[in-house]
Short mmCIF file of C-alpha atoms in Angstrom, two decimals:
data_model
loop_
_atom_site.label_atom_id
_atom_site.label_comp_id
_atom_site.label_asym_id
_atom_site.label_seq_id
_atom_site.Cartn_x
_atom_site.Cartn_y
_atom_site.Cartn_z
CA MET A 1 97.00 100.17 37.18
CA THR A 2 96.74 103.72 38.45
CA GLU A 3 97.82 106.93 36.77
CA SER A 4 100.81 107.12 39.11
CA ASP A 5 101.89 103.65 37.97
CA THR A 6 102.09 104.77 34.34
CA ALA A 7 103.34 108.33 34.81
CA PRO A 8 106.95 108.94 33.81
CA HIS A 9 109.39 108.90 36.68
CA PRO A 10 110.57 112.44 37.54
CA ALA A 11 114.19 111.46 37.02
CA ALA A 12 113.33 110.13 33.56
CA THR A 13 111.45 113.32 32.72
CA HIS A 14 113.92 115.84 34.11
CA GLY A 15 117.17 113.92 33.87
CA ARG A 16 119.98 114.31 36.33
CA ALA A 17 120.92 117.76 37.54
CA ALA A 18 124.64 117.60 36.89
CA HIS A 19 126.84 118.89 39.70
CA VAL A 20 123.90 119.15 42.14
CA ARG A 21 124.11 116.87 45.16
CA GLY A 22 121.27 116.19 47.56
CA LEU A 23 122.02 116.90 51.21
CA VAL A 24 119.77 115.22 53.79
CA LEU A 25 119.94 116.55 57.36
CA ALA A 26 119.20 113.45 59.45
CA ALA A 27 121.21 113.89 62.63
CA GLY A 28 118.56 114.72 65.24
CA ALA A 29 117.58 112.60 68.24
CA GLY A 30 113.84 112.98 67.63
CA ARG A 31 113.08 113.21 71.33
CA ARG A 32 109.40 114.09 70.78
CA MET A 33 109.16 111.32 68.19
CA GLY A 34 110.52 108.76 70.65
CA GLY A 35 113.76 108.19 68.74
CA PRO A 36 115.82 109.46 65.80
CA LYS A 37 113.49 110.45 62.98
CA ALA A 38 115.85 108.97 60.41
CA LEU A 39 114.94 105.49 61.71
CA VAL A 40 111.19 106.01 61.94
CA ARG A 41 108.85 104.10 59.64
CA ARG A 42 105.41 105.45 58.91
CA HIS A 43 104.15 101.87 58.74
CA PRO A 44 106.06 98.66 59.56
CA ASP A 45 106.24 97.64 55.88
CA GLU A 46 107.48 101.05 54.66
CA PRO A 47 111.08 102.30 54.41
CA THR A 48 112.59 104.45 57.11
CA LEU A 49 112.34 108.21 56.70
CA VAL A 50 116.02 108.44 55.79
CA GLU A 51 115.64 105.80 53.08
CA ARG A 52 112.64 107.64 51.74
CA ALA A 53 114.51 110.96 51.68
CA VAL A 54 117.43 109.47 49.77
CA SER A 55 115.13 107.77 47.26
CA LEU A 56 113.06 110.84 46.49
CA LEU A 57 116.13 113.04 45.98
CA HIS A 58 117.52 110.48 43.54
CA ALA A 59 114.15 110.25 41.80
CA GLY A 60 113.81 114.02 41.57
CA GLY A 61 117.12 114.39 39.75
CA CYS A 62 120.00 114.90 42.20
CA SER A 63 123.28 113.45 40.94
CA GLY A 64 124.02 111.84 44.30
CA ILE A 65 123.18 112.17 47.97
CA THR A 66 125.07 113.05 51.15
CA VAL A 67 123.37 112.25 54.46
CA VAL A 68 124.41 114.00 57.68
CA VAL A 69 124.08 111.70 60.70
CA GLY A 70 124.46 112.25 64.42
CA ALA A 71 122.15 110.49 66.87
CA ALA A 72 122.22 106.70 66.27
CA ALA A 73 124.94 107.41 63.72
CA GLU A 74 126.06 103.81 63.29
CA GLU A 75 122.56 102.49 62.70
CA VAL A 76 121.59 105.25 60.28
CA THR A 77 124.90 104.89 58.44
CA ALA A 78 124.35 101.15 58.00
CA ILE A 79 120.92 101.76 56.48
CA VAL A 80 122.14 104.49 54.14
CA THR A 81 125.23 102.68 52.89
CA ALA A 82 123.17 99.55 52.20
CA LEU A 83 121.15 101.45 49.58
CA GLY A 84 123.87 100.77 47.03
CA ARG A 85 123.68 104.08 45.17
CA ASP A 86 125.84 107.19 45.03
CA VAL A 87 125.21 107.93 48.68
CA ASP A 88 127.73 108.91 51.32
CA VAL A 89 127.55 109.82 54.98
CA VAL A 90 128.96 112.71 56.99
CA THR A 91 129.00 112.43 60.77
CA CYS A 92 128.22 115.60 62.72
CA PRO A 93 129.84 115.35 66.17
CA ASP A 94 127.94 118.33 67.59
CA TRP A 95 124.59 117.28 66.15
CA ASP A 96 122.74 118.10 69.38
CA GLU A 97 123.41 121.79 68.77
CA GLY A 98 120.67 121.73 66.14
CA MET A 99 120.14 121.94 62.41
CA GLY A 100 122.82 124.57 61.97
CA ALA A 101 125.56 122.16 63.03
CA SER A 102 124.32 119.50 60.60
CA LEU A 103 124.23 121.96 57.72
CA ARG A 104 127.72 123.20 58.52
CA ALA A 105 129.05 119.64 58.66
CA GLY A 106 127.48 118.71 55.33
CA LEU A 107 128.62 121.79 53.45
CA THR A 108 132.12 121.67 54.94
CA ALA A 109 132.53 118.05 53.84
CA LEU A 110 131.31 118.81 50.33
CA THR A 111 133.77 121.68 49.89
CA ARG A 112 136.56 119.12 50.23
CA SER A 113 135.20 116.28 48.10
CA THR A 114 134.36 115.27 44.55
CA HIS A 115 131.79 112.78 43.35
CA GLU A 116 131.25 110.56 40.32
CA GLY A 117 134.30 111.98 38.55
CA GLU A 118 132.41 115.25 37.99
CA GLY A 119 134.80 117.46 39.93
CA CYS A 120 133.48 119.79 42.60
CA VAL A 121 129.80 119.91 43.43
CA ASP A 122 128.39 123.26 42.24
CA ALA A 123 125.21 123.29 44.35
CA VAL A 124 123.42 121.27 47.01
CA LEU A 125 119.72 120.61 47.36
CA VAL A 126 119.15 120.61 51.12
CA THR A 127 116.22 118.82 52.69
CA LEU A 128 115.17 117.52 56.09
CA VAL A 129 114.55 113.90 56.95
CA ASP A 130 111.18 114.67 58.60
CA LEU A 131 109.13 115.89 55.61
CA PRO A 132 106.82 112.91 55.03
CA ASP A 133 104.86 114.31 52.09
CA LEU A 134 107.82 115.64 50.11
CA THR A 135 107.79 114.10 46.61
CA PRO A 136 110.22 113.68 43.72
CA GLU A 137 108.07 116.15 41.80
CA VAL A 138 108.88 118.86 44.35
CA VAL A 139 112.58 118.08 44.04
CA ALA A 140 112.42 118.19 40.24
CA ARG A 141 110.53 121.47 40.27
CA VAL A 142 113.03 123.19 42.57
CA LEU A 143 115.90 121.89 40.45
CA ASP A 144 114.24 123.06 37.23
CA ALA A 145 112.62 126.19 38.71
CA PRO A 146 109.83 126.44 36.11
CA GLY A 147 108.05 129.22 38.02
CA HIS A 148 108.45 131.31 41.13
CA VAL A 149 106.38 132.99 43.77
CA ASP A 150 106.07 136.75 43.49
CA ASN A 151 106.86 137.57 47.09
CA ALA A 152 105.16 140.96 47.04
CA HIS A 153 101.82 139.45 45.97
CA SER A 154 101.85 136.14 47.82
CA ALA A 155 98.94 135.36 50.14
CA HIS A 156 101.61 134.54 52.72
CA PRO A 157 104.56 136.83 51.93
CA ASP A 158 107.99 135.60 52.85
CA PRO A 159 108.71 137.31 56.18
CA ASP A 160 112.30 137.67 55.03
CA GLU A 161 111.10 139.96 52.20
CA HIS A 162 114.21 139.22 50.19
CA ALA A 163 112.86 136.69 47.68
CA VAL A 164 112.77 137.79 44.08
CA GLU A 165 110.89 136.46 41.07
CA LEU A 166 113.15 135.29 38.27
CA HIS A 167 112.52 133.29 35.11
CA LYS A 168 115.08 131.03 33.48
CA THR A 169 114.49 128.91 30.43
CA ALA A 170 117.92 127.46 29.66
CA ALA A 171 119.95 125.03 31.73
CA PRO A 172 122.26 127.03 34.00
CA THR A 173 125.98 127.19 33.36
CA ASN A 174 128.32 126.06 36.13
CA HIS A 175 128.88 129.71 37.03
CA GLU A 176 125.12 130.36 37.25
CA LEU A 177 124.54 127.20 39.25
CA ARG A 178 127.18 128.20 41.78
CA ALA A 179 125.43 131.55 42.24
CA THR A 180 121.95 130.02 42.67
CA LEU A 181 119.96 130.53 45.86
CA ARG A 182 116.47 129.08 45.72
CA ARG A 183 113.93 127.33 47.91
CA ALA A 184 110.54 125.74 47.74
CA ALA A 185 107.45 127.59 48.96
CA TYR A 186 104.09 126.16 50.01
CA ASP A 187 101.20 128.58 49.48
CA GLY A 188 103.83 131.31 49.59
CA VAL A 189 105.47 130.14 52.82
CA PRO A 190 109.16 129.28 52.28
CA GLY A 191 110.40 125.83 53.21
CA HIS A 192 112.45 122.87 51.99
CA PRO A 193 114.12 121.75 49.85
CA ALA A 194 116.55 124.62 49.31
CA LEU A 195 119.03 124.83 46.44
CA ILE A 196 122.24 126.52 47.58
CA GLY A 197 124.97 127.28 45.07
CA ARG A 198 128.60 126.89 46.03
CA ASP A 199 129.23 130.66 46.02
CA HIS A 200 126.99 130.88 49.12
CA TRP A 201 128.41 128.00 51.14
CA GLU A 202 131.03 129.93 53.07
CA GLN A 203 128.50 132.52 54.26
CA VAL A 204 125.91 129.85 55.09
CA ILE A 205 128.48 127.90 57.13
CA ALA A 206 129.37 131.08 59.02
CA SER A 207 125.75 131.99 59.78
CA ALA A 208 124.18 128.56 60.45
CA THR A 209 123.76 128.28 64.21
CA GLY A 210 121.33 126.66 66.60
CA ASP A 211 118.26 125.15 64.99
CA HIS A 212 117.92 127.76 62.24
CA GLY A 213 119.98 126.20 59.48
CA ALA A 214 120.33 128.55 56.51
CA ARG A 215 117.42 130.75 57.60
CA PRO A 216 119.59 133.68 58.78
CA TYR A 217 121.35 133.77 55.41
CA PHE A 218 118.11 133.64 53.45
CA ARG A 219 116.79 136.53 55.52
CA THR A 220 119.52 138.85 54.28
CA THR A 221 120.16 137.54 50.76
CA PRO A 222 117.96 137.81 47.63
CA HIS A 223 116.75 134.39 46.50
CA GLU A 224 114.16 132.66 44.35
CA LEU A 225 110.99 130.98 45.59
CA VAL A 226 109.49 128.04 43.71
CA GLU A 227 105.82 127.45 44.52
CA CYS A 228 105.14 123.78 45.33
CA GLY A 229 101.93 124.01 47.33
CA ASP A 230 100.07 122.03 44.68
CA LEU A 231 102.41 119.08 45.24
CA ALA A 232 102.94 118.90 49.02
CA THR A 233 102.46 120.76 52.29
CA GLY A 234 106.16 120.98 53.15
CA ARG A 235 105.38 120.44 56.84
CA ASP A 236 107.85 118.67 59.08
CA VAL A 237 106.71 116.30 61.81
CA ASP A 238 107.90 116.12 65.40
CA THR A 239 105.59 113.50 66.90
CA ARG A 240 104.21 110.11 65.94
CA GLU A 241 100.71 111.60 65.87
CA GLU A 242 101.77 114.22 63.34
CA LEU A 243 103.40 111.54 61.22
CA ASP A 244 100.30 109.36 61.30
CA THR A 245 98.04 112.20 60.21
CA SER A 246 100.32 113.61 57.50
CA ARG A 247 99.13 112.92 54.01
#
C-alpha cells in the first residue's frame, strides 16, 4: 500500500465548501486532439477527461458540479449524468465561439438555479476539462486559500499586475464568498481553477468573449493568487502527444 492509498481524501480533510459549485468548461471540439477533449481517455482503462474533472472537483470539496457541453453534447451529457452525483449539464449553443461562450452559458444558468436545497450558489470554481495533472489537492487549496503568491515578488509576475496577497484564517461568510475573486498560480503564472464569487458574475459574463474566458476581467480587477506549483503544472493539452507526455 502506497502513501497515497492511506492519505486522507481531500474532501474528508477539507470538507465541503458550502455554496461553492464546480463549473467544468467541456464544450470544445478538440480539433487538434482529434475529437472533443471531454471524451478523451488518457489510457483505454481510464475515465474520460470529463469524468476525471467532475471527480476531482467533488474530491477537492465542491458542493456539486455543473458541466458546460457543446460539441458531442449528447454523448458528453450521457457520460456526465451517469455519474450519479450532484452533477448537472448546461448546453452552450454557441460553443464554437470559444471559452468565453461556455463561461457565459455556465454562469448565466447558475444565476437562475439552486442546488441541494442550499439556495443560490455564492461562488463557482471554474476549471477546464483539458488539465490532465490537476488534482483534488489543488482544488482544496484554492477553496481554502491557505497562502497566496506575492505578485510583486514572483519569479513570473502576473502580467495582469492586479493580483494582491491576502490572508484569511476563518471560513468566509456568504457575503465574503460572493465577493471572492481568486485563482491558482503555477510558479507564479496564473491559471485554473479560478474561484469567482457571485458579485463578479455579471461583469464576467459581459466581458467573456472569444477564447479568453474570464481573463479580461481578471486583468482589470484585483484578485488573489494561490500558489499550486508544488502540486501540478496547470498546463492544458491540445494534442494527443501532449496528453501522453503530461505527468
